XYZ file of C-alpha atoms in Angstrom:
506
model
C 3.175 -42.864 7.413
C 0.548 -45.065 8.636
C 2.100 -48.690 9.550
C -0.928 -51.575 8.919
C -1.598 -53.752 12.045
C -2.658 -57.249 11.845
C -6.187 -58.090 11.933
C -8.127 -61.104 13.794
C -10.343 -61.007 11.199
C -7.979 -61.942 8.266
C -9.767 -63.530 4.764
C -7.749 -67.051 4.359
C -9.499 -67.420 1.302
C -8.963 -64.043 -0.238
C -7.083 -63.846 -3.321
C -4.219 -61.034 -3.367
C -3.360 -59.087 -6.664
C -0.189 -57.109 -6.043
C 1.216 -54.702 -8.814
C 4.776 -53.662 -9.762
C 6.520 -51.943 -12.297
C 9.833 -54.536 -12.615
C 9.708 -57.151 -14.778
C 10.759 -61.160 -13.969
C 13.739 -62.093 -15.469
C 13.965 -65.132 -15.068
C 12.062 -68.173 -13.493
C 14.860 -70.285 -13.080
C 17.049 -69.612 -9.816
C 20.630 -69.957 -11.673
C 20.013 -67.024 -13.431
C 17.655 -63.683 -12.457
C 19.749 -61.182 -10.336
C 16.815 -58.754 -10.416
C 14.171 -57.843 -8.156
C 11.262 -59.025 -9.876
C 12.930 -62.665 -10.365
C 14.163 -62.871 -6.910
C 10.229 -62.214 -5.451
C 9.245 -65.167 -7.702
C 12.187 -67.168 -6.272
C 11.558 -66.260 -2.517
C 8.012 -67.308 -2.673
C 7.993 -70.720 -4.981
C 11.470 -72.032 -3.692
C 12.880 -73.241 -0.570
C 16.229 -72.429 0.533
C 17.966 -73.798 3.535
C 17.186 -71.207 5.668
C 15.419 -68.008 5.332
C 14.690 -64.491 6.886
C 12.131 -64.373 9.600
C 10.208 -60.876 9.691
C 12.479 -57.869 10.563
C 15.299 -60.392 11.100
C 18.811 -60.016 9.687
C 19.802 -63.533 11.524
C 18.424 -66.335 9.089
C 16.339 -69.773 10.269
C 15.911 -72.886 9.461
C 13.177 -73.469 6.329
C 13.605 -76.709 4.527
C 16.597 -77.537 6.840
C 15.695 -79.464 10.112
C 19.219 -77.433 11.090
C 22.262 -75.900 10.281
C 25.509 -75.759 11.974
C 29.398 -74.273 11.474
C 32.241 -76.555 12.296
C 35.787 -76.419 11.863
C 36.399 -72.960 12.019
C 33.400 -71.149 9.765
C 34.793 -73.424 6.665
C 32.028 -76.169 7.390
C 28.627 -75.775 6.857
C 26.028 -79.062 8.026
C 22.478 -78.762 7.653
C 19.970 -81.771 8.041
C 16.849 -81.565 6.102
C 13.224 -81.598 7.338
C 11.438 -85.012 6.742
C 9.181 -85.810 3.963
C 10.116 -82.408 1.741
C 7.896 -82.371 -1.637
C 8.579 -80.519 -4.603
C 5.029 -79.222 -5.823
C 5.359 -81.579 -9.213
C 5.374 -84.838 -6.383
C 9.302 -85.590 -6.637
C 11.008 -85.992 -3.127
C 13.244 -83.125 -1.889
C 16.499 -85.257 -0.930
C 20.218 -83.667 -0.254
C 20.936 -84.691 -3.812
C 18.741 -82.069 -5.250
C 20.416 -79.475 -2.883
C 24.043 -80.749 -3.517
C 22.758 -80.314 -7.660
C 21.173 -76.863 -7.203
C 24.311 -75.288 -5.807
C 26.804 -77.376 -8.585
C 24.442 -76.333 -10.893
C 24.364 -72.442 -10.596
C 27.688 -72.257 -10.257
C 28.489 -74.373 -13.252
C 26.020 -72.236 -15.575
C 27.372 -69.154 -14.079
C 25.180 -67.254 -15.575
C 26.249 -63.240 -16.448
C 22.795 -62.499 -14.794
C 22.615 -64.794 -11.537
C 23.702 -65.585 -8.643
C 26.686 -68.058 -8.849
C 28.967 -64.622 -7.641
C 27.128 -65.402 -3.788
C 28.109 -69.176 -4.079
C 32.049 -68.110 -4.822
C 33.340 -69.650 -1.227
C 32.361 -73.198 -1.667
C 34.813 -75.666 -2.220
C 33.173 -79.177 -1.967
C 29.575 -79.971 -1.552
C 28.558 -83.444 -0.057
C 25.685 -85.445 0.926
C 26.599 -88.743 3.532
C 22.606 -89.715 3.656
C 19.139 -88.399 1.700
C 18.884 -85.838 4.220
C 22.206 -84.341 5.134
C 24.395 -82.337 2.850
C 28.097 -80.610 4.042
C 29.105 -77.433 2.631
C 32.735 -76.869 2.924
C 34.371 -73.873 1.444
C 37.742 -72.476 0.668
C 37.910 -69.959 2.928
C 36.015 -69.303 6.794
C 32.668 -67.560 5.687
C 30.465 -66.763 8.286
C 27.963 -64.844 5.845
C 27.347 -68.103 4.118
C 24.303 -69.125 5.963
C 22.934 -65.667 5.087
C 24.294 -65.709 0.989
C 22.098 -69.661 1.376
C 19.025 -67.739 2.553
C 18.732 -65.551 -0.242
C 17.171 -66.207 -4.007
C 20.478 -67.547 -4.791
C 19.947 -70.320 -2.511
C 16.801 -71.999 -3.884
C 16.499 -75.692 -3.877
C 15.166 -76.910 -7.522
C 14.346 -80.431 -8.464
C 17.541 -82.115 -10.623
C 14.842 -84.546 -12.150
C 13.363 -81.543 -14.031
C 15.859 -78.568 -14.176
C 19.024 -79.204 -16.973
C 21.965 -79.940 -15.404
C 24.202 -77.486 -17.718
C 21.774 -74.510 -18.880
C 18.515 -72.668 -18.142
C 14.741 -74.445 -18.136
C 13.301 -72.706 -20.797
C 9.070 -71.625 -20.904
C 8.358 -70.196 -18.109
C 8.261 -73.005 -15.728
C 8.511 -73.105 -12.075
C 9.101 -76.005 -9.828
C 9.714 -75.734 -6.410
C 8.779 -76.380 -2.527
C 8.099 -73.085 -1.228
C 4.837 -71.819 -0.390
C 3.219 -71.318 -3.496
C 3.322 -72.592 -7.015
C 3.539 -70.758 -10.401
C 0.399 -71.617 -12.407
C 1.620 -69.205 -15.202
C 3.430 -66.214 -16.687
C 3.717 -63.672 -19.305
C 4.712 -60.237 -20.105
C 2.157 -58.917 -17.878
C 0.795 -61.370 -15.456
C 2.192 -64.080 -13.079
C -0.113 -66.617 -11.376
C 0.909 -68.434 -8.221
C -1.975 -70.726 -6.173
C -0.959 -72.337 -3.064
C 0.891 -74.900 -2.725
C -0.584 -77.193 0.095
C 2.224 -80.408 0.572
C 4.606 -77.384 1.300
C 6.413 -77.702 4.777
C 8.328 -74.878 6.123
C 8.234 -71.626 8.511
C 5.655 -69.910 6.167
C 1.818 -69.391 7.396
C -0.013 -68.549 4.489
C -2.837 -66.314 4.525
C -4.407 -66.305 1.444
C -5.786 -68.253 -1.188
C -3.098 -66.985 -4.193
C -1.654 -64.039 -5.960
C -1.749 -62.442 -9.162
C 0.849 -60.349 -9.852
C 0.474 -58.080 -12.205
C 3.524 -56.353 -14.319
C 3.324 -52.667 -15.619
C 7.028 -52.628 -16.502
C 8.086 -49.362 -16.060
C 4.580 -47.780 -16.549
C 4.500 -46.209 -13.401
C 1.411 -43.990 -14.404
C -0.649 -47.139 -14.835
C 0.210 -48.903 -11.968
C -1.026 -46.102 -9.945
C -4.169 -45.967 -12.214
C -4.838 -49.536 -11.528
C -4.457 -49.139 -7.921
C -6.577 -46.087 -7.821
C -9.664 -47.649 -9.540
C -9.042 -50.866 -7.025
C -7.598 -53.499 -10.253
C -4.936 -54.119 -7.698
C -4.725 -54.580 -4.089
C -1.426 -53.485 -3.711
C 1.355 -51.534 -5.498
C 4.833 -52.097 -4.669
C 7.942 -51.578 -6.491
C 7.332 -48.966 -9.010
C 5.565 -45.961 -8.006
C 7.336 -42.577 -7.897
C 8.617 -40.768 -4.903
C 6.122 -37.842 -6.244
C 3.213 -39.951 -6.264
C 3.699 -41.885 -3.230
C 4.188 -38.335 -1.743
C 1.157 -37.343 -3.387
C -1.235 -40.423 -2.063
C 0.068 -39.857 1.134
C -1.400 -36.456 1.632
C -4.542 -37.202 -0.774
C -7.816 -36.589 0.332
C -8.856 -39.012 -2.522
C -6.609 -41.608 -1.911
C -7.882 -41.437 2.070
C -11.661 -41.263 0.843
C -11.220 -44.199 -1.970
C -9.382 -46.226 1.097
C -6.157 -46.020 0.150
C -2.983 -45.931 2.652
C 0.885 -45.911 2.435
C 2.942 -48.446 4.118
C 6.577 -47.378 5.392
C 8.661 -50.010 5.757
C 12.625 -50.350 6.224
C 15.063 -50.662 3.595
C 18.750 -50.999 3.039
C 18.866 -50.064 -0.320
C 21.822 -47.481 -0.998
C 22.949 -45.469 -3.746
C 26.786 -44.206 -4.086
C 28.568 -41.683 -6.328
C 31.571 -43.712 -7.791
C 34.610 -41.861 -8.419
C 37.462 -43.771 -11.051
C 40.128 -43.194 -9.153
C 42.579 -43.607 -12.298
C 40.671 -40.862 -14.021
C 43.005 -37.781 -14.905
C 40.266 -35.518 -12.870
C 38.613 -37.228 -10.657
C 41.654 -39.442 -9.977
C 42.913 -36.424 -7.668
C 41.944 -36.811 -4.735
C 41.630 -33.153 -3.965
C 38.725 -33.417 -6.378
C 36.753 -35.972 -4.662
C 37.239 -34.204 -1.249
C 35.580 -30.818 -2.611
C 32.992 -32.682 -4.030
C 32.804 -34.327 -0.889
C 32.171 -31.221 0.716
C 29.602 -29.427 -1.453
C 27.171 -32.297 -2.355
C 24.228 -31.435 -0.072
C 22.259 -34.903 0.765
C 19.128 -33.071 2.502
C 18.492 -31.076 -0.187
C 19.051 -33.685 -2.940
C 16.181 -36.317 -1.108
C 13.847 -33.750 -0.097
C 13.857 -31.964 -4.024
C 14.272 -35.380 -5.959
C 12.797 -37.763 -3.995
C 9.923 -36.264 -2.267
C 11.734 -37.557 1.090
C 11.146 -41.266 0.338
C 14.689 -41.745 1.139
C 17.186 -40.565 3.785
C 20.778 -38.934 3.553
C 23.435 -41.613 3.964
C 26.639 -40.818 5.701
C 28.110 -44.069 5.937
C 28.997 -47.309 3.349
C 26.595 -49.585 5.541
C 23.053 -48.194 6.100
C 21.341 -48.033 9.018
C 19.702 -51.215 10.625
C 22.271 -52.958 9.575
C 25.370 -53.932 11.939
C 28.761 -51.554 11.584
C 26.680 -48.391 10.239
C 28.280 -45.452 11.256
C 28.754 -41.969 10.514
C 32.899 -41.392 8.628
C 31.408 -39.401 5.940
C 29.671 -37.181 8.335
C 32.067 -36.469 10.696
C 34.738 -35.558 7.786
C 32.533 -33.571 5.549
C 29.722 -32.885 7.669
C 25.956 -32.395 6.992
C 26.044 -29.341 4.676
C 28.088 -27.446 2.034
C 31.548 -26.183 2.918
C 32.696 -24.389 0.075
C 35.730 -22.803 1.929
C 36.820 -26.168 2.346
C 36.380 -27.409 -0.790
C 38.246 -24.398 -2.039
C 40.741 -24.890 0.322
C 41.418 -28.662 -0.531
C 41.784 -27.712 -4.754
C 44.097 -24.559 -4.052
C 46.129 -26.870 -1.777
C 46.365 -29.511 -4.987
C 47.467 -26.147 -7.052
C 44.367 -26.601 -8.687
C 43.102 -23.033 -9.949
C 40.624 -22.809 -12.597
C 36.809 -24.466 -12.293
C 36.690 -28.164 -12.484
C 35.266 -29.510 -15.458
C 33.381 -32.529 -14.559
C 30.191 -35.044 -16.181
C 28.347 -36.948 -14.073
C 26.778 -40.328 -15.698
C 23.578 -41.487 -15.254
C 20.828 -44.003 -16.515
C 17.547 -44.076 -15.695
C 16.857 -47.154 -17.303
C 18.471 -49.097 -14.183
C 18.018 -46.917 -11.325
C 14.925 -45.398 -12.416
C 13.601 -41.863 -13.907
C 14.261 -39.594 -10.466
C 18.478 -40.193 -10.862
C 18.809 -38.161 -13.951
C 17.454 -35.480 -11.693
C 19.489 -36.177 -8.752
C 22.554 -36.109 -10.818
C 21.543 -33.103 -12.335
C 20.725 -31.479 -8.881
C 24.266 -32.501 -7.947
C 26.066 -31.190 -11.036
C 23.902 -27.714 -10.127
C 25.119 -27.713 -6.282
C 28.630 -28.050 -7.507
C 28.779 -25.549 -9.612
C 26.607 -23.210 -7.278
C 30.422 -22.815 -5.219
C 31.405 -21.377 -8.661
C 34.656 -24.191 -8.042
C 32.840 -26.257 -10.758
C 31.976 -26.699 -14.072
C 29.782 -29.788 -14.155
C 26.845 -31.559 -16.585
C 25.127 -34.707 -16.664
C 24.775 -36.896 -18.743
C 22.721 -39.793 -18.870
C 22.819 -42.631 -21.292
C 20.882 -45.985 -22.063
C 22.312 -48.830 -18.928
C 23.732 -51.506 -21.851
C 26.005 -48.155 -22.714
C 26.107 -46.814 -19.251
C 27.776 -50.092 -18.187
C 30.161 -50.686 -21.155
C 31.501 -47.598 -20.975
C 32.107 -47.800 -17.096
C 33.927 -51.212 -17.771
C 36.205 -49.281 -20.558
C 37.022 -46.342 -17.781
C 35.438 -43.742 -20.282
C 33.843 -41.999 -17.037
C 34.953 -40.105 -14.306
C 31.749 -39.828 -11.859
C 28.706 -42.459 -11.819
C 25.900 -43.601 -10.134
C 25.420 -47.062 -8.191
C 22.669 -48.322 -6.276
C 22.587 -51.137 -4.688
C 19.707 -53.659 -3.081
C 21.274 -55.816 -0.778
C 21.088 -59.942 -1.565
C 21.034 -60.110 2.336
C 21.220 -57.999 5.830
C 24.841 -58.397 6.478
C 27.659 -55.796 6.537
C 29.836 -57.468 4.001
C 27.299 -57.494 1.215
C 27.586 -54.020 1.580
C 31.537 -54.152 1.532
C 32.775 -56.992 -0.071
C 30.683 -56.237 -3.464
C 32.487 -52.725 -3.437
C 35.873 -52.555 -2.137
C 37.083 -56.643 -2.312
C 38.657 -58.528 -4.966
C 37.298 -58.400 -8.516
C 34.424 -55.770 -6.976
C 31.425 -54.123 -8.924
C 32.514 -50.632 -9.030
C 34.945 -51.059 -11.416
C 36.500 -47.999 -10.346
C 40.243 -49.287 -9.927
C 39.961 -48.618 -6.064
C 42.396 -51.310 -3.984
C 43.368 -51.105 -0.565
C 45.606 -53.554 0.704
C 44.135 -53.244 4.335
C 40.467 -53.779 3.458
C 41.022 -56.555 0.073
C 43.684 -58.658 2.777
C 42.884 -57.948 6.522
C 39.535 -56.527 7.232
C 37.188 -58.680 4.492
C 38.661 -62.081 5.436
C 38.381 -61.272 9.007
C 35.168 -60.039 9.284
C 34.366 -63.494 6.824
C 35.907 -65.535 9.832
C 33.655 -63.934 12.428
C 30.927 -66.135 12.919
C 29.302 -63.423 15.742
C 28.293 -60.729 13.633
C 27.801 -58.126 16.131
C 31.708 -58.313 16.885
C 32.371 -57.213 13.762
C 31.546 -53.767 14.297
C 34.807 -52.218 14.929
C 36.264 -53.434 11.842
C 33.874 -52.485 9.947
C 33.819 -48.915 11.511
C 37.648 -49.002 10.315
C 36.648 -49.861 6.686
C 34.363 -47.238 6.928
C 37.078 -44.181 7.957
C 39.609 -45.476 5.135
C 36.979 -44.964 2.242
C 35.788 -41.927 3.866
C 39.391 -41.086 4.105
C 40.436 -42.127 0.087
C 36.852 -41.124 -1.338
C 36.174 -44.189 -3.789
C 32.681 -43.290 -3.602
C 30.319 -40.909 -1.639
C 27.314 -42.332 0.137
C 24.392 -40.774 -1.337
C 21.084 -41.858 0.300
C 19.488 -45.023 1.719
C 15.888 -45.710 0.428
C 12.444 -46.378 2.654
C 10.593 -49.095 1.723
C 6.759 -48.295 0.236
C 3.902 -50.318 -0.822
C 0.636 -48.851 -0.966
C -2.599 -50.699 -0.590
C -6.444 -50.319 -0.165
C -6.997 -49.984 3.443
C -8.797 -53.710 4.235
C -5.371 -55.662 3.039
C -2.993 -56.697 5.893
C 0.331 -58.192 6.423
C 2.120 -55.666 4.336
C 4.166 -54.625 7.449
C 5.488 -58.096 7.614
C 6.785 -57.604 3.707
C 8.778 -54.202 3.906
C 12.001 -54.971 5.691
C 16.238 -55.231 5.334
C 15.945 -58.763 3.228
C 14.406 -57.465 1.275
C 11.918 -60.540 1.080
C 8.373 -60.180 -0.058
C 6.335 -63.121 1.410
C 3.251 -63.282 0.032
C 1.984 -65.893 2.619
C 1.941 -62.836 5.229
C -0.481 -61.070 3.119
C -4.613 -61.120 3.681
C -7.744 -58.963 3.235
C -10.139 -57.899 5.998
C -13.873 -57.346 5.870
């Protein structure tokens, strides 16, 4: 894969049109829990703090600074000096106090008022000071504040107890929304903004081929867009990567990291799966090299452990318990030991309409593997995601798919989402040690990298009990006509795409 430098001769006046096949959900920060909504929120608000390049340790953006006292259950940050929301209005602590009241008070089904849970109090001694304190010590706030869900809005123009309706944007970030539709969202530069970000362009168009993957490719191909990201297929990012045509029309593919995970998810009150016997043989037989090299064209990576590489406390449980390829004796060996005779009926459940096209495959390919060992009978099934969700909720299903895009670069948002109180599996999976010891002291641990061992502990107890089985973890891909630069800057574990890094060369 062929990773873009920068470029001395960047075009600062260049406008960038980037394609992708997610929609926006939303415009308005308190709700929008999706992709598309959170790149429109990233680039046209200001939070706090945000992620510097490749950095999983957040900085100062509209704060002047931030700082933890009393134990991780204080939070300080003092403002930068002269902050403008792009309508004119003065950025004060008051409009970050009413962002964070206001998000959580909506608490919208589809936002992000689940990341603000911790706070307790917010208050604001002067215009540019404001004092988080929360119920519990949480030393992944400052990350959860850096994310979409911590974007500052104006209270003069967003309502204080539901959404802003048409399509509006106002914000201080580095650009400004000019407009939006079904298929098309404008965003021009927004020049009182003050923060970390160094824009490089003149604007961006971004335009949406919702799900159309085959035309976003098109477009890209005959050079309508600069740059696709988010939406192409593992088999045709495979494809332009060995294309003589894409190399002759100038087109390259960008590699960059990625946290995103997907997980098997066993109900551990169903009557099959429930045994655990059952989730250890399955354990043993699903074979990850096979499944991302067949399904996914290798634009992902076996995954061995509940937090993915790059990010602090990865390890390997799953792989040194089940190892790195089928073990039917074992298998066999853990059912016969449960008195369990006769083939395993099993359905795996699956909807493409969430985690896209290829994991109808995958599950398929895994259903196949299992009953390759001739210990299984097993089928998918796959079903719209309203259904696919509803019936999860109501138990009805014994295996499922999750994946999961992190809302930041920290080991618990790839812990406490699963395994802690009132998590999103909804697979009736509880351990005492993890829910009462392990989350709220890793919370309390304002060093990160000291976390590790704890987190390694989590790690063998699920590996151990089998709530889930790591699947892969995804590589980050854009792909873009060979004179645009920055897009190394874009792809990494935040999971941020800053426009402002972006440029053309000529």
């Amino acid at each position: 894969m062929l990773l873009l430098t920068a470029c001395s001769s960047q075009g600062s006046d260049s406008r960038m049109v980037v394609g992708m096949s997610d929609d926006i959900l939303a415009t308005d920060p308190a709700s929008g829990y999706d992709p598309g909504s959170w790149l429109l929120f990233n680039n046209v608000f200001q939070s706090l703090l945000s992620f510097p390049p490749g950095a999983s340790t957040p900085v100062p953006e509209a704060a002047e600074e931030c700082k933890f006292s009393d134990g991780s259950k204080t939070y300080t940050c003092t403002l930068r000096d002269g902050l403008k929301f792009s309508n004119g209005n003065s950025l004060t602590s008051a409009d970050v106090k009413y962002s964070f009241e206001r998000t959580i008070r909506i608490n919208d089904p589809a936002g992000p008022a689940p990341l603000l849970s911790t706070i307790s109090s917010i208050s604001t001694p002067d215009d540019e000071t404001v004092v988080f304190r929360l119920k519990v010590p949480d030393a992944t706030f400052p990350s959860k504040i850096a994310s979409g869900g911590g974007s500052i809005v104006d209270h003069q123009v967003y309502p204080e107890d539901s959404l802003l309706e048409g399509g509006e944007a106002v914000g201080s970030g580095p650009y400004k929304l000019n407009s939006i539709d079904k298929g098309k969202a404008v965003f021009s530069v927004y020049s009182g903004y003050q923060g970390t970000a160094e824009v490089k362009n003149s604007g961006v168009t971004l335009e949406l081929f919702r799900g159309n993957q085959q035309a976003l490719q098109s477009a890209l191909e005959k050079g309508d867009v600069d740059i696709a990201y988010r939406g192409l297929s593992a088999k045709a990012i495979a494809a332009l990567d060995t294309s003589s045509t894409a190399e002759k029309g100038g087109i390259e593919v960008v590699q960059g990291s990625s946290a995103e995970v997907q997980h098997m998810v066993f109900n551990v009150d169903d009557p099959v799966v429930g045994k655990l016997a059952v989730r250890k043989a399955i354990a043993y037989l699903v074979d990850r090299y096979a499944l991302v090299s067949e399904v996914y064209q290798s634009t992902a990576a076996p995954l061995y452990s509940v937090i993915p590489v790059g990010i602090t406390g990865h390890g390997t449980s799953f792989f040194d318990t089940y190892g790195d390829s089928p073990k039917p004796k074992q298998a066999k060996a853990e059912l016969r030991d449960a008195g369990i005779a006769d083939k395993v009926k099993l359905t795996l459940w699956s909807t493409p309409s969430r985690y896209g096209p290829a994991t109808d495959d995958e599950l398929h390919t895994i259903a196949d593997q299992l009953n390759q060992s001739g210990l299984f009978d097993a089928r998918m099934k796959s079903v719209p995601f309203d259904e696919y969700e509803k019936g999860i909720g109501e138990g009805k299903y014994g295996i499922y798919v999750k994946g999961w895009v992190p809302d930041y670069p920290d080991p618990d948002n790839f812990t406490q989402p699963f395994f802690g109180e009132g998590n999103v599996l909804s697979n009736n999976y509880d351990n005492e040690e993890i829910v009462d010891r392990i989350i709220p002291r890793t919370s309390s641990m304002t060093d990160r990298a000291s976390t590790r061992p704890q987190y390694m502990k989590l790690q063998d107890i699920v590996a151990d009990q089998l709530p889930i089985l790591p699947l892969w973890q995804g590589k980050q891909y854009a792909v873009a006509h060979e004179n645009v630069r920055g897009l190394q800057n874009c792809l990494d574990t935040s999971t941020v795409f800053r426009f402002w890094e972006l440029s053309t060369a000529y």
